[in-house]
N, CA, C and O of each residue as an XYZ file, in Angstrom:
904
protein
N      33.776     31.443      8.813
C      32.673     30.548      9.128
C      32.389     29.572      7.919
O      32.560     29.986      6.773
N      31.905     28.122      8.186
C      31.937     26.976      6.951
C      30.552     27.203      6.594
O      29.499     27.065      7.217
N      30.875     27.639      5.261
C      29.384     27.504      4.566
C      28.370     26.188      4.136
O      28.860     25.165      3.657
N      27.076     26.322      4.339
C      26.231     25.441      4.561
C      25.876     24.607      2.903
O      25.137     25.117      2.061
N      26.377     23.661      2.777
C      26.305     23.111      1.343
C      24.931     22.415      1.157
O      24.416     21.523      1.831
N      24.350     23.255     -0.259
C      23.251     22.833     -0.354
C      23.079     22.125     -1.992
O      23.537     22.724     -2.965
N      22.466     20.978     -2.109
C      21.903     20.589     -3.507
C      20.762     20.677     -3.888
O      19.904     19.977     -3.350
N      20.419     21.597     -4.964
C      18.892     21.700     -5.448
C      18.626     20.545     -6.295
O      19.443     20.056     -7.075
N      17.192     20.051     -6.057
C      16.551     19.121     -6.934
C      15.338     19.481     -7.404
O      14.519     19.842     -6.558
N      14.986     19.474     -8.646
C      14.206     19.866     -9.357
C      13.855     20.238    -10.624
O      14.508     20.992    -11.346
N      12.450     19.513    -10.984
C      12.531     19.224    -12.565
C      12.001     20.667    -13.719
O      11.484     20.744    -14.833
N      12.464     21.585    -12.732
C      12.240     22.608    -13.441
C      13.310     23.644    -13.287
O      13.535     24.344    -12.299
N      14.100     23.610    -14.757
C      15.571     24.578    -14.611
C      15.272     26.267    -14.100
O      16.041     26.883    -13.362
N      14.176     26.747    -14.590
C      13.685     27.969    -14.237
C      13.613     27.775    -12.747
O      14.115     28.767    -12.218
N      13.196     26.907    -11.853
C      13.071     27.150    -10.538
C      14.553     26.569     -9.866
O      14.742     26.855     -8.683
N      15.274     26.017    -10.355
C      16.751     25.876    -10.030
C      17.381     26.991    -10.278
O      17.985     27.529     -9.350
N      17.379     27.677    -11.791
C      17.986     28.798    -11.488
C      17.675     29.963    -10.620
O      18.637     30.636    -10.252
N      16.562     30.283    -10.262
C      15.802     30.988     -9.375
C      16.593     30.791     -7.769
O      16.919     31.600     -6.900
N      16.687     29.472     -7.878
C      16.706     29.139     -6.094
C      18.436     28.990     -6.045
O      18.914     28.904     -4.914
N      19.267     28.961     -7.064
C      20.492     29.340     -7.354
C      20.968     30.882     -7.380
O      21.729     31.183     -6.460
N      20.728     31.620     -8.039
C      20.456     32.745     -7.937
C      20.351     33.562     -6.765
O      21.205     34.395     -6.460
N      19.111     33.286     -5.977
C      18.613     33.686     -4.941
C      19.869     33.363     -3.786
O      20.400     34.252     -3.120
N      20.203     31.983     -3.703
C      21.315     31.793     -2.825
C      22.609     32.286     -3.139
O      23.405     32.874     -2.406
N      22.684     32.035     -4.063
C      24.429     32.837     -4.547
C      24.998     34.154     -3.842
O      26.190     34.453     -3.767
N      24.041     34.802     -3.396
C      24.121     36.116     -2.302
C      24.273     35.918     -1.283
O      24.569     36.865     -0.555
N      24.167     34.826     -0.832
C      24.457     34.217      0.594
C      25.746     33.915      0.977
O      26.361     33.052      0.350
N      26.339     34.585      2.065
C      27.672     34.187      2.176
C      28.170     32.805      3.063
O      29.149     32.066      2.958
N      27.155     32.832      3.864
C      27.027     31.519      4.354
C      26.116     29.946      3.936
O      25.744     29.075      4.722
N      25.956     30.000      2.464
C      25.218     28.889      1.267
C      26.008     28.772      0.147
O      26.194     29.697     -0.643
N      26.477     27.674      0.049
C      27.133     27.410     -1.168
C      26.240     25.947     -2.006
O      25.916     24.896     -1.453
N      26.018     26.333     -3.444
C      25.303     25.565     -4.142
C      26.298     24.382     -4.381
O      27.304     24.788     -4.965
N      26.319     23.397     -4.182
C      27.111     22.481     -4.553
C      26.373     21.536     -5.564
O      26.636     20.334     -5.550
N      25.745     21.889     -6.165
C      24.821     20.585     -7.211
C      23.461     20.733     -7.466
O      22.735     21.288     -6.641
N      22.871     20.125     -8.940
C      21.400     20.588     -9.180
C      21.842     19.383     -9.780
O      22.919     18.936    -10.175
N      20.236     18.860     -9.700
C      19.551     17.594    -10.008
C      18.137     18.116    -10.470
O      17.475     18.990     -9.910
N      17.733     17.241    -11.867
C      16.274     17.346    -12.512
C      15.453     16.444    -12.182
O      14.276     16.462    -12.542
N      15.921     15.626    -11.524
C      14.847     14.562    -11.120
C      16.000     13.731     -9.885
O      17.211     13.864     -9.711
N      15.226     13.084     -9.367
C      14.973     12.385     -7.653
C      16.146     11.163     -8.133
O      16.952     10.962     -7.224
N      16.360     10.426     -9.215
C      17.046      9.345     -9.868
C      18.297      9.728     -9.633
O      19.085      8.810     -9.406
N      18.761     10.944     -9.619
C      20.119     11.662     -9.730
C      20.697     11.635     -8.474
O      21.925     11.623     -8.379
N      19.780     11.620     -7.215
C      19.999     12.229     -6.423
C      21.202     11.731     -5.292
O      22.008     12.348     -4.597
N      20.917     10.455     -5.468
C      21.943      9.668     -4.392
C      23.244      9.555     -4.752
O      24.010      9.804     -3.821
N      23.885      9.196     -6.024
C      25.266      9.651     -6.946
C      25.465     11.253     -6.331
O      26.167     11.482     -5.346
N      24.841     12.139     -6.969
C      25.111     13.343     -6.793
C      25.507     13.955     -4.936
O      26.190     14.933     -4.630
N      24.883     13.093     -4.109
C      25.095     13.116     -2.432
C      25.893     13.012     -2.427
O      26.621     13.968     -2.157
N      26.424     11.737     -2.731
C      27.590     10.902     -2.898
C      28.999     12.037     -2.886
O      29.800     12.512     -2.081
N      28.685     12.083     -4.296
C      29.864     13.277     -4.956
C      29.981     15.101     -4.448
O      31.029     15.708     -4.670
N      29.115     15.605     -3.958
C      29.146     16.566     -3.243
C      28.820     16.913     -1.996
O      28.755     18.077     -1.599
N      28.551     15.686     -1.178
C      28.248     15.971      0.010
C      27.519     17.208      0.634
O      28.182     18.078      1.199
N      26.185     17.287      0.536
C      25.744     18.634      0.920
C      25.057     17.920      2.352
O      24.729     16.773      2.657
N      25.025     19.567      3.206
C      24.319     19.697      4.077
C      22.768     19.387      4.027
O      22.242     18.624      4.836
N      22.090     20.017      3.044
C      20.622     20.150      3.366
C      20.417     20.180      1.577
O      20.911     20.918      0.725
N      19.595     19.189      1.496
C      18.884     18.989     -0.093
C      17.383     19.669     -0.464
O      16.293     19.243     -0.081
N      17.600     20.683     -1.197
C      16.237     21.012     -1.109
C      15.241     20.467     -2.118
O      15.093     21.164     -3.122
N      14.592     19.444     -2.042
C      13.759     18.508     -2.881
C      12.561     18.726     -3.323
O      11.705     18.853     -2.447
N      12.138     18.833     -4.681
C      10.801     18.875     -5.593
C       9.943     17.782     -4.656
O      10.678     17.010     -4.041
N       9.443     17.716     -4.584
C       8.574     16.621     -4.945
C       7.685     15.977     -6.113
O       7.516     14.763     -6.000
N       7.373     16.306     -6.693
C       6.768     15.858     -7.785
C       7.789     16.216     -9.064
O       7.971     17.307     -9.605
N       8.434     14.817     -9.379
C       9.345     14.634    -10.599
C       9.171     13.458    -11.323
O       8.775     12.512    -10.643
N       9.397     13.193    -12.794
C       8.916     12.764    -13.778
C       9.505     11.018    -13.149
O       8.733     10.063    -13.068
N      10.195     10.990    -12.975
C      10.900      9.503    -13.053
C      10.627      8.904    -11.763
O       9.858      7.982    -11.491
N      11.552      9.731    -10.855
C      11.542      9.120     -9.324
C      11.353     10.659     -8.376
O      12.078     11.652     -8.424
N      10.265     10.453     -7.635
C       9.662     11.972     -7.198
C      10.544     11.881     -6.063
O      11.255     10.899     -5.851
N      10.489     13.042     -5.235
C      11.027     13.857     -4.251
C      10.709     12.200     -2.821
O      11.460     11.442     -2.206
N       9.624     12.339     -2.894
C       9.097     10.936     -1.656
C       9.932     10.130     -1.689
O      10.279      9.662     -0.605
N      10.510      9.702     -2.772
C      11.014      8.288     -2.804
C      12.479      8.559     -2.846
O      13.219      7.716     -2.338
N      13.039      9.720     -3.434
C      14.430      9.951     -3.049
C      14.565     10.223     -1.936
O      15.590      9.748     -1.446
N      13.767     10.987     -1.077
C      14.067     11.582      0.489
C      13.892     10.182      1.227
O      14.506     10.349      2.281
N      13.233      8.529      1.226
C      13.681      7.653      1.770
C      14.817      6.726      1.775
O      15.254      5.977      2.649
N      15.364      7.096     -0.039
C      16.729      6.633      0.250
C      17.685      7.228      0.891
O      18.482      6.665      1.642
N      17.650      8.547      0.592
C      18.646      9.321      1.042
C      18.118      8.959      2.919
O      19.210      8.808      3.467
N      17.607      8.875      3.426
C      17.297      8.963      4.947
C      17.631      7.552      5.299
O      17.786      7.315      6.497
N      17.748      6.704      4.552
C      17.988      5.016      4.225
C      19.286      5.147      5.068
O      19.574      4.402      6.005
N      20.309      6.575      4.452
C      21.673      5.800      4.547
C      22.283      6.870      5.774
O      21.973      8.045      5.969
N      23.171      6.086      6.446
C      24.389      6.647      7.303
C      24.914      8.142      7.013
O      25.655      8.427      6.073
N      24.364      9.151      8.065
C      25.043     10.626      7.297
C      24.388     11.206      6.775
O      24.916     12.272      6.460
N      22.789     11.053      6.254
C      22.474     11.587      5.215
C      22.185     13.161      5.647
O      22.040     13.692      6.748
N      22.168     13.656      4.327
C      21.607     14.832      4.826
C      20.503     15.369      5.100
O      19.504     14.686      4.874
N      20.285     17.002      5.773
C      18.905     17.280      5.983
C      18.126     17.557      4.559
O      18.647     18.267      3.699
N      16.756     16.905      4.364
C      16.058     17.151      3.593
C      14.985     18.267      3.592
O      14.317     18.223      4.625
N      14.575     19.378      2.636
C      13.400     20.374      2.448
C      12.638     19.919      1.639
O      13.192     19.975      0.541
N      11.734     19.525      1.569
C      10.914     19.430      0.421
C      10.145     20.976     -0.301
O       9.696     21.859      0.430
N      10.112     21.071     -2.057
C      10.045     21.955     -1.924
C       8.397     21.736     -2.870
O       8.239     20.955     -3.808
N       7.563     22.468     -2.411
C       6.001     22.048     -2.818
C       5.306     23.467     -3.261
O       5.834     24.541     -2.973
N       3.961     23.365     -4.054
C       2.961     24.274     -4.539
C       1.915     24.421     -3.208
O       1.373     25.409     -2.711
N       1.891     23.211     -2.918
C       0.529     23.314     -1.408
C       0.992     22.980     -0.570
O       1.762     22.022     -0.506
N       0.604     23.769      0.411
C       1.045     23.404      1.646
C      -0.010     22.585      2.570
O       0.290     22.316      3.733
N      -0.832     22.330      2.202
C      -1.943     21.388      2.449
C      -2.041     19.854      1.697
O      -3.035     19.480      1.074
N      -1.162     19.284      1.835
C      -0.927     18.200      0.593
C      -0.742     17.047      1.116
O      -0.184     17.034      2.213
N      -1.154     15.725      0.488
C      -0.954     14.485      1.566
C       0.893     13.825      0.891
O       1.628     12.968      1.382
N       1.065     14.634     -0.284
C       2.658     14.322     -0.689
C       3.420     14.716      0.636
O       4.130     14.030      1.372
N       3.066     15.966      0.698
C       4.160     16.566      2.029
C       4.147     15.592      2.172
O       4.917     14.701      1.810
N       2.333     15.593      3.317
C       2.791     14.934      4.362
C       3.677     13.442      4.585
O       4.287     13.111      5.601
N       3.545     12.709      3.366
C       4.239     11.690      2.838
C       5.674     11.447      3.065
O       6.206     10.458      3.570
N       6.524     13.165      2.330
C       7.853     13.077      2.200
C       8.288     13.603      3.977
O       9.394     13.287      4.415
N       7.413     14.307      4.752
C       7.698     14.340      6.078
C       7.992     13.092      6.837
O       9.009     12.970      7.519
N       6.992     12.072      6.695
C       7.332     10.801      7.404
C       8.254      9.828      6.892
O       8.717      8.823      7.431
N       8.433     10.313      5.749
C       9.561      9.679      4.658
C      11.052     10.104      5.648
O      12.080      9.445      5.809
N      10.723     11.254      6.110
C      12.298     11.659      7.083
C      12.617     13.129      6.538
O      13.732     13.414      6.977
N      12.067     14.288      5.693
C      12.464     15.365      5.631
C      12.159     16.193      6.901
O      11.274     16.025      7.739
N      12.935     16.946      6.836
C      12.993     17.849      8.288
C      12.166     19.117      7.958
O      12.279     20.035      8.771
N      11.364     19.310      6.906
C      10.356     20.758      6.864
C      10.069     20.468      5.300
O      10.466     19.594      4.530
N       9.136     21.672      5.153
C       8.916     21.895      3.859
C       8.855     23.557      3.430
O       8.769     24.486      4.234
N       8.907     23.642      2.279
C       9.159     25.486      2.004
C       7.876     25.804      0.950
O       7.674     24.590      0.921
N       6.962     26.271      0.172
C       6.428     26.558     -0.825
C       7.439     27.304     -1.837
O       8.317     28.106     -1.519
N       7.065     26.795     -3.302
C       8.011     27.584     -4.117
C       7.920     29.101     -4.457
O       8.631     29.715     -5.253
N       6.792     29.632     -3.613
C       6.579     31.154     -3.585
C       6.941     32.033     -2.365
O       6.628     33.204     -2.150
N       7.875     30.951     -1.419
C       8.078     31.311      0.209
C       9.348     32.820     -0.331
O      10.257     32.703     -1.152
N       8.979     34.083      0.443
C       9.747     34.956     -0.182
C      11.400     34.328      0.150
O      11.558     33.591      1.123
N      12.448     34.659     -0.650
C      13.580     34.121     -0.634
C      14.260     34.539      0.704
O      15.256     33.835      0.872
N      14.090     35.371      1.647
C      14.588     35.446      3.127
C      14.351     34.470      3.535
O      15.300     33.750      3.845
N      13.181     34.055      3.698
C      12.482     32.710      4.587
C      13.296     31.244      3.878
O      13.905     30.399      4.533
N      13.096     31.251      2.397
C      13.916     30.126      2.292
C      15.212     29.999      2.637
O      15.449     28.799      2.502
N      16.371     30.653      3.075
C      17.626     30.728      3.033
C      17.451     30.716      4.770
O      18.403     30.404      5.484
N      15.997     31.127      5.380
C      16.162     30.983      6.729
C      15.930     29.534      7.062
O      16.475     28.917      7.977
N      14.957     29.020      6.110
C      14.599     27.422      6.257
C      15.785     26.828      6.406
O      15.850     26.243      7.487
N      17.314     26.691      5.375
C      18.479     26.062      5.308
C      18.996     26.104      6.498
O      19.441     25.089      7.035
N      19.007     27.453      7.147
C      19.982     27.699      7.581
C      19.522     26.960      9.505
O      20.361     26.549     10.307
N      17.969     27.021      9.732
C      17.318     26.417     10.587
C      17.474     24.896     10.413
O      17.371     24.259     11.462
N      17.747     24.058      9.072
C      17.148     22.704      9.050
C      18.985     22.438      9.318
O      19.507     21.700     10.154
N      19.505     23.121      8.522
C      21.254     22.672      8.929
C      21.499     23.191     10.085
O      22.712     23.247     10.286
N      21.054     23.478     10.686
C      21.027     23.585     12.394
C      20.436     22.566     13.375
O      20.618     22.563     14.592
N      19.789     21.804     12.749
C      18.978     20.804     13.273
C      17.814     20.750     13.505
O      17.263     19.654     13.609
N      16.866     22.376     13.704
C      15.725     22.583     13.930
C      14.822     22.380     12.317
O      15.102     22.655     11.150
N      13.739     21.811     12.947
C      12.661     21.701     11.889
C      11.842     22.983     11.084
O      12.010     24.168     11.372
N      11.244     22.658     10.392
C      10.938     23.867      9.370
C       9.310     23.637      9.085
O       8.667     23.364      8.072
N       9.068     23.808     10.052
C       7.349     23.399     10.299
C       6.623     23.385     11.660
O       6.784     22.783     12.721
N       5.947     24.099     11.289
C       4.957     24.650     12.803
C       3.716     23.640     13.224
O       3.043     23.038     12.387
N       3.556     23.565     14.402
C       2.678     22.917     15.273
C       1.028     22.799     14.027
O       0.380     21.864     13.557
N       0.963     24.176     13.949
C      -0.027     24.445     13.136
C      -0.395     23.921     11.873
O      -1.392     23.293     11.517
N       0.605     24.305     11.271
C       0.794     23.346     10.077
C       0.399     21.758      9.764
O      -0.217     21.142      8.894
N       1.219     21.426     11.162
C       1.547     20.000     11.184
C      -0.220     19.365     11.348
O      -0.687     18.390     10.759
N      -0.817     20.130     12.172
C      -2.176     20.056     12.735
C      -3.245     19.573     11.020
O      -3.727     18.515     10.615
N      -3.204     21.030     10.455
C      -3.456     20.909      9.300
C      -3.546     19.608      8.396
O      -4.566     19.041      8.002
N      -1.991     19.223      8.131
C      -1.545     18.298      6.988
C      -2.489     17.278      7.658
O      -3.288     16.618      6.993
N      -2.377     17.177      8.934
C      -2.620     15.501      9.488
C      -4.137     15.448      9.247
O      -4.634     14.370      8.922
N      -4.951     16.605      9.392
C      -6.180     16.600      9.170
C      -6.693     16.443      8.129
O      -7.770     15.871      7.957
N      -5.632     17.181      6.839
C      -5.939     16.617      5.717
C      -6.105     15.506      4.922
O      -6.930     15.236      4.049
N      -4.668     14.598      5.635
C      -4.580     13.345      5.431
C      -5.686     12.464      6.363
O      -5.663     11.258      6.121
N      -6.259     12.724      6.977
C      -7.129     11.695      7.660
C      -7.994     11.227      6.972
O      -8.735     11.887      6.243
N      -8.017      9.594      7.165
C      -8.898      8.427      6.727
C      -8.885      7.105      6.994
O      -8.810      6.781      8.179
N      -8.926      6.495      6.394
C      -9.322      5.215      6.775
C      -7.707      4.468      7.153
O      -7.587      3.386      7.728
N      -6.904      5.076      6.820
C      -5.479      4.705      7.422
C      -5.060      5.121      8.826
O      -4.213      4.406      9.361
N      -5.562      6.257      9.562
C      -5.519      7.112     10.647
C      -5.729      5.682     11.852
O      -5.074      5.748     12.892
N      -6.520      4.632     11.654
C      -6.661      3.998     12.835
C      -5.351      3.148     12.896
O      -4.829      2.840     13.968
N      -4.836      2.777     11.631
C      -3.949      1.734     11.642
C      -2.805      2.643     12.126
O      -2.230      2.244     13.139
N      -2.281      4.047     11.459
C      -1.245      4.787     12.039
C      -1.174      4.602     13.965
O      -0.251      4.137     14.634
N      -2.379      5.104     14.386
C      -2.746      5.428     15.788
C      -1.971      3.998     16.089
O      -0.790      3.963     16.436
N      -2.644      3.036     15.943
C      -2.123      1.784     16.289
C      -0.356      1.576     16.780
O       0.098      1.671     17.920
N       0.300      1.307     15.650
C       1.071      1.538     14.942
C       2.259      2.739     16.194
O       3.244      2.480     16.886
N       1.549      3.887     15.961
C       2.220      4.861     17.022
C       1.814      4.158     18.737
O       2.624      3.709     19.548
N       0.494      4.255     18.865
C       0.643      3.766     20.246
C       1.908      2.112     20.718
O       2.289      1.709     21.817
N       2.091      1.771     19.787
C       3.166      0.900     20.304
C       4.508      1.286     20.721
O       5.145      0.797     21.654
N       4.969      2.474     19.711
C       6.221      3.024     19.411
C       6.078      3.665     20.916
O       6.923      3.353     21.755
N       4.947      4.614     21.282
C       4.943      5.258     22.465
C       4.973      4.649     23.583
O       5.101      5.197     24.677
N       4.847      3.368     23.360
C       4.370      2.377     25.040
C       5.580      2.091     25.229
O       5.732      1.688     26.382
N       6.571      2.109     24.611
C       8.745      2.694     24.581
C       9.069      2.944     25.501
O       9.687      2.307     26.354
N       8.457      4.555     25.441
C       8.916      5.740     25.677
C       8.946      5.591     27.619
O       8.105      4.915     28.212
N       9.549      6.004     28.005
C       9.293      6.365     29.702
C       8.178      7.578     29.684
O       7.455      7.952     28.760
N       8.288      8.027     30.951
C       7.164      9.223     31.578
C       7.446      9.907     30.691
O       6.810     10.077     29.651
N       9.059     10.668     31.214
C       9.237     12.108     30.858
C       9.833     11.735     29.176
O       9.779     12.783     28.534
N      10.077     11.206     28.782
C      10.246     10.852     27.532
C       8.838     10.914     26.768
O       8.661     11.216     25.588
N       8.069     10.625     27.535
C       7.040     10.930     26.541
C       6.373     12.450     26.651
O       5.870     13.141     25.765
N       6.580     12.741     28.238
C       6.388     14.109     28.332
C       6.695     15.204     27.249
O       6.125     16.150     26.705
N       7.915     14.556     27.233
C       8.884     15.807     25.951
C       8.642     15.477     24.466
O       9.065     16.165     23.537
N       7.827     14.215     24.327
C       7.575     14.078     22.884
C       6.024     15.246     22.826
O       5.912     16.167     22.018
N       5.075     14.911     23.800
C       4.277     15.863     23.744
C       4.442     17.137     23.452
O       3.788     17.778     22.630
N       5.401     17.556     24.186
C       6.141     19.289     24.147
C       6.512     19.576     22.665
O       6.097     20.497     21.961
N       7.310     18.671     22.373
C       8.124     18.862     20.761
C       6.716     18.963     19.772
O       6.750     19.714     18.798
N       5.704     18.312     20.021
C       4.695     17.900     19.371
C       3.813     19.209     19.516
O       2.985     19.308     18.611
N       3.800     20.134     20.350
C       3.079     21.345     20.852
C       4.240     22.351     20.273
O       4.061     23.503     20.668
N       5.266     22.202     19.519
C       6.284     22.900     18.905
C       6.791     23.282     20.070
O       7.810     23.714     19.530
N       6.961     23.484     21.091
C       8.117     24.002     22.457
C       9.271     24.042     21.373
O       9.233     23.539     20.250
N      10.393     24.813     22.010
C      11.822     24.709     21.951
C      12.308     23.779     23.118
O      11.690     23.567     24.162
N      13.312     23.353     22.819
C      14.162     22.829     24.002
C      14.004     23.843     25.136
O      13.427     23.391     26.125
N      14.383     25.077     25.199
C      14.137     25.950     26.257
C      13.136     26.019     26.725
O      12.994     26.210     27.933
N      11.794     25.829     25.584
C      10.512     26.062     26.438
C      10.629     25.253     27.252
O      10.882     25.606     28.404
N      10.472     23.779     26.894
C      10.470     22.313     27.002
C      10.722     22.240     28.658
O      10.008     22.007     29.633
N      12.453     22.646     28.385
C      13.015     22.811     29.802
C      12.519     23.423     31.055
O      12.604     22.934     32.182
N      11.820     24.923     30.608
C      11.066     25.523     31.723
C      10.028     24.808     32.018
O       9.820     24.390     33.157
N       9.081     24.539     30.776
C       8.145     23.711     31.250
C       8.087     22.532     32.193
O       7.242     22.536     33.088
N       8.860     21.603     32.065
C       8.833     20.389     32.675
C       9.678     20.401     33.597
O       9.597     19.480     34.411
N      10.642     21.323     33.759
C      11.615     21.664     35.419
C      12.786     20.812     34.689
O      12.592     19.609     34.867
N      13.567     20.996     34.170
C      14.597     20.229     33.578
C      15.641     21.046     32.793
O      15.362     21.937     31.991
N      16.954     20.606     33.146
C      17.733     21.409     32.161
C      17.659     21.189     30.595
O      17.273     20.089     30.199
N      18.044     22.277     29.577
C      18.249     21.953     27.853
C      19.175     20.670     27.775
O      18.687     19.690     27.211
N      20.311     20.584     28.222
C      20.943     19.400     27.955
C      20.029     18.106     28.399
O      20.180     17.118     27.681
N      18.989     17.968     29.620
C      18.527     16.622     29.806
C      17.311     16.709     29.018
O      16.614     15.695     29.038
N      16.796     17.938     28.156
C      15.927     17.772     27.079
C      16.455     17.085     25.946
O      15.978     16.134     25.327
N      17.496     17.707     25.776
C      18.549     17.426     24.269
C      18.640     15.689     24.663
O      18.096     15.058     23.756
N      19.106     14.894     25.619
C      18.959     13.595     25.876
C      18.106     12.744     25.518
O      18.154     11.633     24.991
N      16.853     13.822     26.091
C      15.300     12.990     25.769
C      15.147     13.106     24.831
O      14.917     11.959     24.449
N      15.073     13.880     23.823
C      14.507     13.497     22.099
C      15.549     12.454     21.894
O      15.469     11.292     21.496
N      16.606     13.235     22.300
C      17.680     11.744     21.257
C      17.580     10.398     21.960
O      18.470      9.577     21.738
N      16.700     10.126     22.691
C      16.536      8.772     23.256
C      15.548      8.514     22.644
O      15.578      7.440     22.044
N      13.956      9.574     22.499
C      13.011      8.850     21.671
C      12.800      8.599     20.315
O      11.899      7.933     19.805
N      14.298      9.574     19.442
C      14.480      8.813     18.104
C      14.959      7.803     18.223
O      14.642      6.888     17.462
N      15.981      7.611     19.325
C      16.691      6.113     19.500
C      15.595      5.212     19.309
O      15.354      4.615     18.260
N      14.723      5.122     20.738
C      13.586      3.956     20.458
C      12.508      3.995     19.747
O      11.605      3.162     19.815
N      12.541      5.138     18.890
C      11.299      5.344     17.960
C      11.665      4.755     16.589
O      10.913      4.416     15.675
N      13.278      4.708     16.686
C      13.502      4.605     14.820
C      13.208      5.887     14.186
O      13.464      5.904     12.982
N      12.780      6.872     14.638
C      12.757      8.188     13.744
C      13.957      9.339     13.568
O      14.688      9.600     14.524
N      14.078      9.878     12.527
C      15.218     11.128     12.151
C      15.246     12.428     12.669
O      16.306     13.046     12.770
N      14.181     12.884     12.999
C      14.100     14.373     13.362
C      12.719     14.937     14.066
O      11.651     14.338     13.945
N      12.817     15.757     14.570
C      11.350     16.582     15.746
C      10.589     16.649     15.403
O       9.568     16.855     16.059
N      10.656     16.458     13.664
C       9.172     16.783     13.082
C       8.487     14.973     13.125
O       7.295     14.748     13.334
N       9.143     14.276     12.973
C       8.296     13.050     12.902
C       8.208     12.309     14.571
O       7.880     11.148     14.816
N       8.621     13.418     15.605
C       8.486     13.047     16.901
C       7.246     13.642     17.029
O       6.389     13.066     17.698
N       6.940     15.005     16.344
C       5.620     15.607     16.349
C       4.442     14.711     15.729
O       3.296     14.655     16.176
N       4.819     14.189     14.888
C       4.029     12.947     13.817
C       3.577     12.103     14.627
O       2.395     11.757     14.614
N       4.570     11.589     15.562
C       4.469     10.273     16.366
C       3.188     10.577     17.073
O       2.133      9.943     17.059
N       3.652     12.188     17.977
C       2.571     12.416     19.044
C       1.175     12.507     18.795
O       0.258     12.094     19.505
N       1.101     13.337     17.256
C      -0.102     13.491     16.575
C      -1.146     12.055     16.273
O      -2.363     12.003     16.450
N      -0.320     11.055     15.813
C      -0.612      9.791     15.479
C      -1.346      8.787     16.565
O      -2.401      8.153     16.532
N      -0.369      8.929     17.476
C      -0.759      8.224     18.889
C      -2.007      9.082     19.786
O      -2.482      8.569     20.799
N      -2.387     10.199     19.374
C      -3.180     10.873     19.887
C      -2.683     11.743     21.500
O      -3.496     12.258     22.267
N      -1.394     11.717     21.674
C      -1.048     12.458     22.593
C      -1.200     14.062     22.409
O      -0.931     14.955     23.212
N      -1.678     14.134     21.194
C      -2.375     15.861     21.333
C      -3.719     16.187     21.822
O      -4.060     17.092     22.584
N      -4.298     15.436     21.340
C      -5.655     15.642     22.111
C      -6.024     16.492     23.070
O      -5.214     16.476     23.997
N      -7.078     17.365     23.260
C      -7.015     17.900     24.355
C      -7.526     17.124     25.679
O      -8.640     16.645     25.890
N      -6.425     17.142     26.476
C      -6.524     16.361     27.829
C      -5.839     15.331     27.704
O      -5.905     14.606     28.696
N      -5.093     14.897     26.750
C      -4.998     13.676     26.629
C      -3.678     13.340     27.613
O      -2.915     14.278     27.846
N      -3.449     12.286     28.078
C      -2.024     12.183     28.819
C      -0.930     11.366     28.261
O       0.278     11.545     28.413
N      -1.585     10.359     27.534
C      -0.916      9.566     26.586
C      -2.005      8.378     26.387
O      -3.161      8.358     26.809
N      -1.231      7.268     25.533
C      -2.190      6.042     24.890
C      -2.795      5.326     26.387
O      -2.349      5.384     27.533
N      -4.042      4.617     25.796
C      -4.242      4.238     26.883
C      -5.960      3.656     26.749
O      -6.528      3.175     27.729
């Protein structure tokens, strides 16, 4: 079995040491490098080729949000999981919009952090619909109308079935659950997800969920923008 290559990015050496020690006992995970600031990430990623980057949000020179944006703009970028102290934080939401596949709290039990790394490496988001809604509600404000307008423009480019799949992703359903609910095969669901990502210029399922939320598709009884 090929080990999942992980890069640790945190300005606290004790946090990095704790994560490295905890992950060092997992046969399927390999720590390939460590960085103390977001300014070091691009060069380290180029050199170590990680599958997953565990990224602190708050760092002194280049924060995790900026570092995530820079990484995700590159072809073949690794998955990013942000590390944070607060689960309902506007900075977390900004990181998710920048392309992070999810987040974990720094006091998360070790087994759950390992599970998060494995899930993200497999292409699954580490974020529940309830947490997504809590984050969106926390950050709701003056920019909400602008986000909704932009989201509805993107959603308008989707076909009817793609929109239905986007809503299901936003509600946290797995591909198998979506297939059962919408009476289609799992490969067809995956194809729809891929087309949604391509048409919307998004990186992952978390961003599809955020798009569906922004566009109002997850409002009770909403069928789509209109």
